[in-house]
CSV table of C-alpha atoms and ligand atoms in Angstrom, one decimal:
chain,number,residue,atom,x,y,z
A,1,UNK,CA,-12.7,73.9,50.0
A,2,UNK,CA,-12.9,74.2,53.7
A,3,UNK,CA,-16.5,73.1,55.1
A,4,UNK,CA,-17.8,75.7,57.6
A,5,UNK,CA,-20.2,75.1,60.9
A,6,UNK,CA,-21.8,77.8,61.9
A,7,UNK,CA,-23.0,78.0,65.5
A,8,UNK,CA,-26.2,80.4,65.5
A,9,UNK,CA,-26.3,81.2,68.8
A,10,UNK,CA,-24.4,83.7,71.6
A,11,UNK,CA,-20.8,82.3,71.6
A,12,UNK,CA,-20.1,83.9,75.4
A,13,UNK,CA,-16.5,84.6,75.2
A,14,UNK,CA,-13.6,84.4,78.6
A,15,UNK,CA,-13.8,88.6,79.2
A,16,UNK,CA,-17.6,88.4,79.1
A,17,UNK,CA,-18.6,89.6,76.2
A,18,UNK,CA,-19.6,87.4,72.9
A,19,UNK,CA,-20.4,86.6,69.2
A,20,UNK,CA,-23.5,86.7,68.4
A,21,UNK,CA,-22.9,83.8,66.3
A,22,UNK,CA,-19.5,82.1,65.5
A,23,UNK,CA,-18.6,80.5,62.1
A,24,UNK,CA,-15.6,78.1,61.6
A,25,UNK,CA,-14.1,76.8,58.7
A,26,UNK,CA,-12.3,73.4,58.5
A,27,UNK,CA,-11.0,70.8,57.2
A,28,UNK,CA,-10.9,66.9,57.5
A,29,UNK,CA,-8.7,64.4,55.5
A,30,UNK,CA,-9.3,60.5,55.4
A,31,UNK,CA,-12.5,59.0,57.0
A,32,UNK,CA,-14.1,58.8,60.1
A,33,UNK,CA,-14.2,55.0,61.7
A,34,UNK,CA,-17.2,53.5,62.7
A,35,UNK,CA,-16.4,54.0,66.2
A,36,UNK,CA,-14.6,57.6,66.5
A,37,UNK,CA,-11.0,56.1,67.3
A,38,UNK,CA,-9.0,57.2,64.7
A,39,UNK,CA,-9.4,61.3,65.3
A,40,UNK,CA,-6.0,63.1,64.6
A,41,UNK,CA,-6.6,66.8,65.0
A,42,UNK,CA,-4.3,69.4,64.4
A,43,UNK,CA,-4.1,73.1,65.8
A,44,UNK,CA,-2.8,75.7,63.5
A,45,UNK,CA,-0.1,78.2,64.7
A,46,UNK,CA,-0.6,82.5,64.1
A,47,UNK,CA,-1.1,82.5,60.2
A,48,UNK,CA,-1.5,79.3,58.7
A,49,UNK,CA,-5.4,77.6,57.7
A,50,UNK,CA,-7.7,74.8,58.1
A,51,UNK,CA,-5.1,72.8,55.7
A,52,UNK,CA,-2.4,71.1,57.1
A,53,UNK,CA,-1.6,69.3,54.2
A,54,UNK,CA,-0.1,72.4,52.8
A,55,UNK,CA,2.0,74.1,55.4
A,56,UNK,CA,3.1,70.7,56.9
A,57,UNK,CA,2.8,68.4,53.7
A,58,UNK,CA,5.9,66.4,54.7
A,59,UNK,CA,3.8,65.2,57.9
A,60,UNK,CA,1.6,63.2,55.9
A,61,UNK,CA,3.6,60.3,55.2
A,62,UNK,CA,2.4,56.5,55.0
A,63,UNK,CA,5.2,55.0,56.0
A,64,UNK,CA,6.4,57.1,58.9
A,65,UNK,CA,3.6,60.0,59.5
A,66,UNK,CA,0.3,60.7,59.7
A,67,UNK,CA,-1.6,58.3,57.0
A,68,UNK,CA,-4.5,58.9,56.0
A,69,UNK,CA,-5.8,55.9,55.1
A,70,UNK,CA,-5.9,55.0,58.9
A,71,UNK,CA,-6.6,58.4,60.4
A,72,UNK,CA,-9.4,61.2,60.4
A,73,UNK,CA,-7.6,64.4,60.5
A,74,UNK,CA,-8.9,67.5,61.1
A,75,UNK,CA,-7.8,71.0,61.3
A,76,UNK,CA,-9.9,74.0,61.9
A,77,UNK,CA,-9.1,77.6,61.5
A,78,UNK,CA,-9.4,79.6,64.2
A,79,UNK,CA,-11.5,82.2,65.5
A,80,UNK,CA,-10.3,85.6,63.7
A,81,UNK,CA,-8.2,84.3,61.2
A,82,UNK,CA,-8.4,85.4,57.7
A,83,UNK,CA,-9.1,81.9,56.4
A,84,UNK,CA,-13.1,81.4,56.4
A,85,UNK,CA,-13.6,81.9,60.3
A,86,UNK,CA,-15.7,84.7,62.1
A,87,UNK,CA,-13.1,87.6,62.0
A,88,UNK,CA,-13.2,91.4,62.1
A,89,UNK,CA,-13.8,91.2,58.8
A,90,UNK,CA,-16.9,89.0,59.0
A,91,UNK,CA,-20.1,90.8,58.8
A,92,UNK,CA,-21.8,91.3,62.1
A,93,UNK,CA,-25.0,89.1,61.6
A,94,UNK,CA,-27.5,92.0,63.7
A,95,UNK,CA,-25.5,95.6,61.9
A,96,UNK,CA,-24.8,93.7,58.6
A,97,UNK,CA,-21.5,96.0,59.1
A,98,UNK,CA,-18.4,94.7,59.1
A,99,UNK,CA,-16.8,94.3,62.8
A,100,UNK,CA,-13.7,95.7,62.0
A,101,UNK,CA,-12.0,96.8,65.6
A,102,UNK,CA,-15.4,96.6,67.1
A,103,UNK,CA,-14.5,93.0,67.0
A,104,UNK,CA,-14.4,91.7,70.5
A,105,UNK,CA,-11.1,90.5,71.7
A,106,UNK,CA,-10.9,86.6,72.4
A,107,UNK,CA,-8.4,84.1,74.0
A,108,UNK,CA,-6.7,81.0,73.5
A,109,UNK,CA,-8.9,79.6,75.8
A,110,UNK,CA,-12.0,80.6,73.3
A,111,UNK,CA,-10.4,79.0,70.6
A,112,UNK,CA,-10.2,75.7,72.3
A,113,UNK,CA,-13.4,76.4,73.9
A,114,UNK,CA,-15.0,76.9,69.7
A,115,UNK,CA,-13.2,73.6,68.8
A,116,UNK,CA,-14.6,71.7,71.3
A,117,UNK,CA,-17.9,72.8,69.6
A,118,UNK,CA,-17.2,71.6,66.9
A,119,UNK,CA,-15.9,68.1,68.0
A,120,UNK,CA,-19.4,67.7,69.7
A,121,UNK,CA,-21.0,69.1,66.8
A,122,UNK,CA,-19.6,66.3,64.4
A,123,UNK,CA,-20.0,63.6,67.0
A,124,UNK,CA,-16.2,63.4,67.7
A,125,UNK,CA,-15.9,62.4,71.7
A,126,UNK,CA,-12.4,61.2,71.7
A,127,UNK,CA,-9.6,62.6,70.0
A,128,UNK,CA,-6.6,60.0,69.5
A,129,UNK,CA,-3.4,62.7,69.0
A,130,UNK,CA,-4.1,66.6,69.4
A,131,UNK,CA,-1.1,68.1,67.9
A,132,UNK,CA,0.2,71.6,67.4
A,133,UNK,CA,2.9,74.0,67.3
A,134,UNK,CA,3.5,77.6,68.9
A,135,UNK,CA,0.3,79.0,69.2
A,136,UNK,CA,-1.5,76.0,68.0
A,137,UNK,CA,0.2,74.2,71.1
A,138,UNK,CA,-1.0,76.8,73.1
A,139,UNK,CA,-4.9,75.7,71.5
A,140,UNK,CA,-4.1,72.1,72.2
A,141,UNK,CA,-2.4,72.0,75.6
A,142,UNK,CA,-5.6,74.1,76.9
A,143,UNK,CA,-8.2,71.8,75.2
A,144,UNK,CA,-6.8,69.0,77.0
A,145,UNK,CA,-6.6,71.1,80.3
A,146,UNK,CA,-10.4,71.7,79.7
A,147,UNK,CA,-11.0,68.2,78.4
A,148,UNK,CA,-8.6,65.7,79.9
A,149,UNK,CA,-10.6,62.8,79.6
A,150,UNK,CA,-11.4,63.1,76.0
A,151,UNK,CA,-7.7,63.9,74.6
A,152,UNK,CA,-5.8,60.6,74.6
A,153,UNK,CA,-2.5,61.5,73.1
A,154,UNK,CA,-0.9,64.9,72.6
A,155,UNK,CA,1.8,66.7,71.0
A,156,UNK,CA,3.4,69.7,71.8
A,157,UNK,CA,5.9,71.8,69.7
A,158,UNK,CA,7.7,75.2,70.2
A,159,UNK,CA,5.2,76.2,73.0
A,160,UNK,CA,5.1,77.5,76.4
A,161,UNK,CA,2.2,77.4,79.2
A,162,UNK,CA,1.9,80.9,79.8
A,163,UNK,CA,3.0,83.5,76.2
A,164,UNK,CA,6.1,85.1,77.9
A,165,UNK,CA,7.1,88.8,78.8
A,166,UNK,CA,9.7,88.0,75.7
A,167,UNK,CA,6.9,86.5,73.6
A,168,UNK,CA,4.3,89.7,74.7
A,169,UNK,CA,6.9,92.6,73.7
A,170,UNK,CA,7.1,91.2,70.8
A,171,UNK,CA,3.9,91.1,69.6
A,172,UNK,CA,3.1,94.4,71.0
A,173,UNK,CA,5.5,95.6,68.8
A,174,UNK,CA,4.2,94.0,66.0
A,175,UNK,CA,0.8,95.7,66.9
A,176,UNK,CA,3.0,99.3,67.1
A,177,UNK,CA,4.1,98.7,63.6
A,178,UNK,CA,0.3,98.2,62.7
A,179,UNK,CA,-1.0,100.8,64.6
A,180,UNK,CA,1.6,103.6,63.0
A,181,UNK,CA,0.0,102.3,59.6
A,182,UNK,CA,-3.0,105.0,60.0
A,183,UNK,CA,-5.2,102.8,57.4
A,184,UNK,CA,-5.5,100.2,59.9
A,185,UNK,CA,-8.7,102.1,61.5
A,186,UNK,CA,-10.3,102.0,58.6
A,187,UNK,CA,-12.4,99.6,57.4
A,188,UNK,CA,-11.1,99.3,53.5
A,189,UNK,CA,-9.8,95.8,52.8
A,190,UNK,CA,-6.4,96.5,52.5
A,191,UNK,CA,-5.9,98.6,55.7
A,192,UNK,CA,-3.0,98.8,57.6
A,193,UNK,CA,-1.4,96.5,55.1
A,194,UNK,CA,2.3,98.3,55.1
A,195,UNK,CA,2.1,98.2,58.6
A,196,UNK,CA,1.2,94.3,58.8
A,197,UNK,CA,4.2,93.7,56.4
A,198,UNK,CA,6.6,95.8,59.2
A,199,UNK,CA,5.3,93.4,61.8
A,200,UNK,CA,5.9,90.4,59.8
A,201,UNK,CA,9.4,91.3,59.6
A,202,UNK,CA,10.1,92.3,63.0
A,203,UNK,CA,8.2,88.5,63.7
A,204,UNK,CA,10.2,87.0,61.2
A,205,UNK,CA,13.8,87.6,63.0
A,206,UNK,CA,12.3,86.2,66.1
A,207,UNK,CA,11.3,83.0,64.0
A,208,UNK,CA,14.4,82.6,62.7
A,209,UNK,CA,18.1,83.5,64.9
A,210,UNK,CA,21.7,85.4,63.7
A,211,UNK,CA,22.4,81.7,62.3
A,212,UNK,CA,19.5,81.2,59.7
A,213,UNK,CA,20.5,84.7,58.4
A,214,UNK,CA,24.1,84.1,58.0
A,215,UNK,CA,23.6,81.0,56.3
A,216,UNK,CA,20.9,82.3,53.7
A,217,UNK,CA,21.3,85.8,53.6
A,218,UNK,CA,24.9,86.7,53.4
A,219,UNK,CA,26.2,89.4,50.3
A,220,UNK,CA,28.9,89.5,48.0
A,221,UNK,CA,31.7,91.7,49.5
A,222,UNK,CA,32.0,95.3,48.7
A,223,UNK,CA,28.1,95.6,48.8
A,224,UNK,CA,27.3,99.0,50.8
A,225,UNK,CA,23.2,98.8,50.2
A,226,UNK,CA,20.5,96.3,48.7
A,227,UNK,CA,21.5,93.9,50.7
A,228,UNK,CA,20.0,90.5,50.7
A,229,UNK,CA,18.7,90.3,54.4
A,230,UNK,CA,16.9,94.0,53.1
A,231,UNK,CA,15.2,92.4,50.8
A,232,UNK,CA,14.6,89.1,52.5
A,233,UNK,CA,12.7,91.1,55.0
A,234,UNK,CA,10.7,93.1,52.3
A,235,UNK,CA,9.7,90.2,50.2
A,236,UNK,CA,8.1,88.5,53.6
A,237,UNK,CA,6.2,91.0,54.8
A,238,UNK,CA,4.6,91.6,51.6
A,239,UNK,CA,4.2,87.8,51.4
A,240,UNK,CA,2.1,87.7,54.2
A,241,UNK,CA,0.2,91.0,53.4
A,242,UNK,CA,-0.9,89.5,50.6
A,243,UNK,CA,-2.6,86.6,52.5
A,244,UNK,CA,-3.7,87.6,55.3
A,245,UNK,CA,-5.4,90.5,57.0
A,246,UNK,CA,-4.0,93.3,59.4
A,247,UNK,CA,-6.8,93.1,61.6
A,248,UNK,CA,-6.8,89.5,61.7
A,249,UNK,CA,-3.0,89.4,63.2
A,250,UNK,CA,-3.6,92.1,65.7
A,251,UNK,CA,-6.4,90.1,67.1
A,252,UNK,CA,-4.7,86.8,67.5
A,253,UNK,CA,-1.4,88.3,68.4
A,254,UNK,CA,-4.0,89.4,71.5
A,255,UNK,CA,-5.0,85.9,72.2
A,256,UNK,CA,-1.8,84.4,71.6
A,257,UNK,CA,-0.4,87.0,74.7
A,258,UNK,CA,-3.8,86.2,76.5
A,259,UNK,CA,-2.3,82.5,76.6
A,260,UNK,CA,-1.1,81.2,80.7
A,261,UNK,CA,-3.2,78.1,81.5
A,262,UNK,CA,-2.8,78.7,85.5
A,263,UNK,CA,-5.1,82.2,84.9
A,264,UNK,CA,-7.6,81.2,87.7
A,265,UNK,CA,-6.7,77.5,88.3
A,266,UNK,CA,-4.1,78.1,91.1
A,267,UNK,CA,-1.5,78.7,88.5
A,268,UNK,CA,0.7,76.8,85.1
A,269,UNK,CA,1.8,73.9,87.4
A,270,UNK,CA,-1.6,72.6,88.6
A,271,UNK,CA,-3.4,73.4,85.8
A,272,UNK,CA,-0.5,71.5,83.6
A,273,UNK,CA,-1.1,68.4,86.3
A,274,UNK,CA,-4.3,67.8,85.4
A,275,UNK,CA,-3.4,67.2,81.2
A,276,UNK,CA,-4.4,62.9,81.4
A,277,UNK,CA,-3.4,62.7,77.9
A,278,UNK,CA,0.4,60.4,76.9
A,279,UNK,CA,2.0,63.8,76.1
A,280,UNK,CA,5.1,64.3,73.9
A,281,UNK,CA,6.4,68.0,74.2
A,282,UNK,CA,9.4,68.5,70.9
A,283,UNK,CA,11.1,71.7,71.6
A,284,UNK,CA,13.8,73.1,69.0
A,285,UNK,CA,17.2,73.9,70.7
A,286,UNK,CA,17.4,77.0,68.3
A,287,UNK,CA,14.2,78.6,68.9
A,288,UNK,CA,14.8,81.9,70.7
A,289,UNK,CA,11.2,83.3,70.9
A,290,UNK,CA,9.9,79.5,72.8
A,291,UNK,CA,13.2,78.7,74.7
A,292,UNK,CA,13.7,75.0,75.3
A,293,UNK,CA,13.1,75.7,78.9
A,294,UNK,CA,10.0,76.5,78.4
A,295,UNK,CA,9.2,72.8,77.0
A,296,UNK,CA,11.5,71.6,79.9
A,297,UNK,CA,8.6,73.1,81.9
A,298,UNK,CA,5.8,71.4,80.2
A,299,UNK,CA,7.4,68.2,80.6
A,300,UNK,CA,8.3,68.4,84.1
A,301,UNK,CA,4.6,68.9,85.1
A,302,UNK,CA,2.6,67.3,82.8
A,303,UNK,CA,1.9,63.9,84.6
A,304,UNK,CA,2.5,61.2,81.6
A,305,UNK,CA,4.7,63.1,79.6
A,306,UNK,CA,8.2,63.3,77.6
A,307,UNK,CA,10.6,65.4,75.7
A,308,UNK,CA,12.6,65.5,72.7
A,309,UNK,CA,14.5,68.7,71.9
A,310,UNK,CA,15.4,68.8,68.3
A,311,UNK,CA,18.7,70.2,67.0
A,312,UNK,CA,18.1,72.5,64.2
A,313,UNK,CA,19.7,75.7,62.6
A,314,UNK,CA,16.0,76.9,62.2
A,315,UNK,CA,14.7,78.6,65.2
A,316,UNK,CA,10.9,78.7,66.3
A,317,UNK,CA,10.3,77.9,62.6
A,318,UNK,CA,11.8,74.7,62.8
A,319,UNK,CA,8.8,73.3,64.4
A,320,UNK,CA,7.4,73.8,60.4
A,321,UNK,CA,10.3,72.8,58.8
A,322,UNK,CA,12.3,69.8,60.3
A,323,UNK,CA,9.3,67.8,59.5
A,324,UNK,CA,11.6,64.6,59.0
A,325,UNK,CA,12.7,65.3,63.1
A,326,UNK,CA,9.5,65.7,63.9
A,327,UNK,CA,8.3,62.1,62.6
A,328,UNK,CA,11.2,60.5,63.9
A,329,UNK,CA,10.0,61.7,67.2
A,330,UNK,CA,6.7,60.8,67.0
A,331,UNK,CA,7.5,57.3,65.5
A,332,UNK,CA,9.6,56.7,68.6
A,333,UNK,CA,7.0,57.9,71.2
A,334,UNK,CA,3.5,56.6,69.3
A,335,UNK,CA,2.4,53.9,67.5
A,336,UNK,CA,1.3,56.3,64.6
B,401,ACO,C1,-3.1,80.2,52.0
B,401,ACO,C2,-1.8,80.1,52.5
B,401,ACO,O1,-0.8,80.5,51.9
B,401,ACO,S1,-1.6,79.5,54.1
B,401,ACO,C3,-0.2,78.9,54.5
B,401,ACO,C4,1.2,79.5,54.4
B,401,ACO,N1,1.9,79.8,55.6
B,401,ACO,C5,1.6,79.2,56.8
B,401,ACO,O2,0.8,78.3,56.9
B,401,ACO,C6,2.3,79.7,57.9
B,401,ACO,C7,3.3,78.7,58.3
B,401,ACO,N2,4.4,78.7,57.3
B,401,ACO,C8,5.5,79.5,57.4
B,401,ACO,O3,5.6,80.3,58.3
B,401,ACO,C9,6.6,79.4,56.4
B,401,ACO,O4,6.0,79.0,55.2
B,401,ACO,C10,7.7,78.4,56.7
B,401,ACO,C11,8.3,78.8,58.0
B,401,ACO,C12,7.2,77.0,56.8
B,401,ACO,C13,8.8,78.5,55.6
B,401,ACO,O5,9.1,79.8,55.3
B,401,ACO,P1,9.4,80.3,53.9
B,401,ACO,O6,9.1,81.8,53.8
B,401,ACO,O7,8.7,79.5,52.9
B,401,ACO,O8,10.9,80.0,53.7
B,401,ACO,P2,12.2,80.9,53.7
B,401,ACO,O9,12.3,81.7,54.9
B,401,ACO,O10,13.3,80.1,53.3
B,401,ACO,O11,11.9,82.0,52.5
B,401,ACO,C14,11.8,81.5,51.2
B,401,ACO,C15,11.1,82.6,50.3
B,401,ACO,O12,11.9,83.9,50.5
B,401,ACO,C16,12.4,84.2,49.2
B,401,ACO,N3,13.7,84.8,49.5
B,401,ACO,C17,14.8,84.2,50.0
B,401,ACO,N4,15.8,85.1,50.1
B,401,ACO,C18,15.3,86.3,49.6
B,401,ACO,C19,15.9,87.6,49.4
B,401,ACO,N5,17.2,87.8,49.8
B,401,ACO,N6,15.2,88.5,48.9
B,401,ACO,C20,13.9,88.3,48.5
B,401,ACO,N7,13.3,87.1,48.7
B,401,ACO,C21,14.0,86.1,49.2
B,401,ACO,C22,12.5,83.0,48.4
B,401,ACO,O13,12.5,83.2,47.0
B,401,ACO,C23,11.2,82.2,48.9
B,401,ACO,O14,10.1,82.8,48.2
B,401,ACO,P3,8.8,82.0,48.0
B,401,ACO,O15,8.2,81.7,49.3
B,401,ACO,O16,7.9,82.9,47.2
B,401,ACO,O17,9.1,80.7,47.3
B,402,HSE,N1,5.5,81.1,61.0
B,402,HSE,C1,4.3,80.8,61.7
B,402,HSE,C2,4.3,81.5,63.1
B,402,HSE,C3,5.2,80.9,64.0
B,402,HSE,O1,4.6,80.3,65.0
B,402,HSE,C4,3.0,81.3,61.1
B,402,HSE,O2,3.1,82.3,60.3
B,402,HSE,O3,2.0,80.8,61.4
C-alpha cells in the first residue's frame, strides 16, 4: 500500500494557477539511516507508480543494484497520475466534484517542485542517487537544477533537457486520438477509454523501432489479415486502458511537452551548468523518440558528468528493460 502526504494548503503551480490542496502517494523500501545518507529516490516515467520494485524489479539486486538493506528508496507518484496522487479524477476538496478537465494543467517543473515537499516533509535534506528515466529523467534532472546542493549523485536515462518538436507531435497525437473518443468530456470513469488505448498504440511504436517489431511480431506466410503486430497493438492499448485513466495521460502528456529546463534561465545550457550533482546520463542507441544526441547534450553541459550509451534492440523502452545494462553502468560509475 502506498502511504499518502497530503499538503492542505494552496499548491501555486508554474502558469499561476493552483491546487487547493495536493495529495501524493508513495512509496519507501528499506530504512532510513540515522543520519539521512542513504536516500535513493527514484522518478517514475508517463505510466508507471510509486513502486519501483514492480516495473524495474531487476534493479533491486544485492549484489550489483540497488540493496535495500543499505539504501532508503523512495518513489513517489506524480501529480495527475492514476496511482493515488491528486488527479482529474480526485475530488476537488471546495466543489466535492470531481476535477475532471477543470483540472489545472501542471509541469514538470511542479512535479519536482511537489517532491521536494515531500523530501522536506519527511526530513530528507540530501538525496544520495536521484534516478529516472524518460519523463522521470525529466523530474530528476529539474530537481537537481532547482536543488543542486541537495542532490549528490544522479542518473539519467532516455531523456532530453527540453521534450522535442519529435517528442511534442507525438503526444499531441496521442491527445487527438483521445479527444476523437467523445466520452473523454465526460466525467464517467471509463471515458475516453477507446481513445486512450489508440494513443497507447500510436506511443507504443515510438517506444519500440521497425527492429523490435520484426523480431516479435512477424506472421506465418500467406497471412492476408489478423496479423500479429494488429493484435500486438490491440492487446496494449487495452492493457493500459485498463490501468490507467484517459484524463490522467492527457495531463501528463501536457507536462511531459511542458519539459525545457532553460524556460526563463537563459536557456538548456546554463540551466544544465548549474546541476552540482556526479551525474551519469545512459542513453539507448536504439531509442528513436529520445535520440542519443540528446544525452550527448546532457553530458556535454552538465559540469561533473558522463555517458554510457547502451546497445539494445529495444528502443526508448530499453531504459525498462535492459536492466542488467543498466547496473553494469552504474556499478562502473558509483559505488552502489
Ligand atoms: C499497476 C501497474 O500495472 S503499474 C506498472 C506497469 N507499467 C509500467 O510501470 C510502465 C512501464 N512499463 C512498461 O512500459 C512495460 O511494462 C515494459 C516496457 C517494461 C515491458 O513491456 P511489455 O508490454 O510487458 O512487454 P512486451 O512489449 O514484450 O509485450 C508483452 C505482452 O504483450 C503480449 N503480446 C505479445 N505479442 C502479442 C500479440 N501479437 N498479440 C497480442 N498480445 C501480444 C504478451 O502476451 C504480453 O502480455 P502480458 O503483458 O499480459 O504478459
Ligand atoms: N513505457 C513507459 C513510457 C516510456 O517512457 C510507461 O508507460 O511509463
Amino acid at each position: 500500500m502506498p502511504k499518502l502526504f497530503t499538503y492542505r494548503q494552496p499548491f501555486e503551480l508554474e502558469n499561476g494557477q493552483s491546487l487547493p490542496e495536493l495529495a501524493l502517494a508513495y512509496n519507501t523500501l528499506g530504512q532510513l539511516n540515522a543520519d539521512g545518507s542513504n536516500v535513493i529516490w527514484i522518478c517514475h516515467a508517463l505510466t508507471a507508480n510509486a513502486h519501483p520494485e514492480e516495473w524495474w524489479p531487476g534493479i533491486f539486486d544485492k549484489k550489483n543494484g540497488i540493496d535495500i538493506d543499505t539504501y532508503f528508496v523512495i518513489c513517489v507518484n506524480t501529480i495527475g497520475s492514476s496511482y493515488g496522487s491528486t488527479s482529474p479524477q480526485s475530488l476537488h476538496p471546495e466543489t466535492g466534484e470531481v476535477y475532471g478537465l477543470d483540472f489545472p494543467k501542471f509541469s514538470i517543473r511542479d512535479i519536482s517542485k511537489s517532491l521536494d515537499l515531500l523530501s522536506e516533509h519527511l526530513g530528507i535534506h540530501e538525496i544520495q542517487y536521484l534516478l529516472g528515466g524518460s519523463m522521470g529523467g525529466m523530474q530528476a534532472m529539474e530537481w537537481a537544477i532547482q536543488k543542486p546542493e541537495k542532490i549528490k549523485n544522479l542518473v539519467l536515462l532516455a531523456t532530453s533537457a527540453r521534450h522535442s518538436s519529435w517528442g511534442i507531435a507525438l503526444n499531441e497525437t496521442q491527445r487527438m486520438a483521445i479527444e476523437a473518443d467523445a466520452t473523454f468530456f465526460g466525467n464517467k470513469k471509463e471515458a475516453g477509454k477507446k481513445g486512450l488505448e489508440a494513443a497507447r498504440a500510436v506511443a507504443l511504436v515510438s517506444y519500440r523501432n521497425y527492429r523490435t517489431y520484426q523480431m516479435s511480431q512477424i506472421d506465418q506466410d500467406n497471412t492476408t489479415d489478423h496479423f500479429r503486430a494488429s493484435s500486438y497493438q490491440k492487446y496494449q492499448g487495452e492493457k493500459l486502458s485498463g490501468r490507467f485513466d484517459a484524463k490522467a495521460y492527457w495531463y501528463l502528456s501536457k507536462a511531459m511537452d511542458s519539459h525545457d529546463v532553460g524556460r526563463k534561465r537563459g536557456g538548456c545550457e546554463k540551466a544544465l551548468s548549474g546541476i552540482q550533482a556526479k551525474t551519469l546520463v545512459i542513453g539507448i542507441q536504439s531509442d528513436f523518440l529520445f535520440p542519443v544526441e540528446e544525452q550527448e547534450f546532457l553530458a556535454r553541459h552538465i559540469p561533473d558528468s558522463a555517458l554510457e550509451i547502451i546497445d539494445s534492440t529495444y528502443g526508448h523502452d530499453g531504459f525498462l528493460i535492459e536492466v542488467d545494462r543498466i547496473k553494469s553502468v552504474l556499478q562502473k560509475h558509483f559505488k552502489l
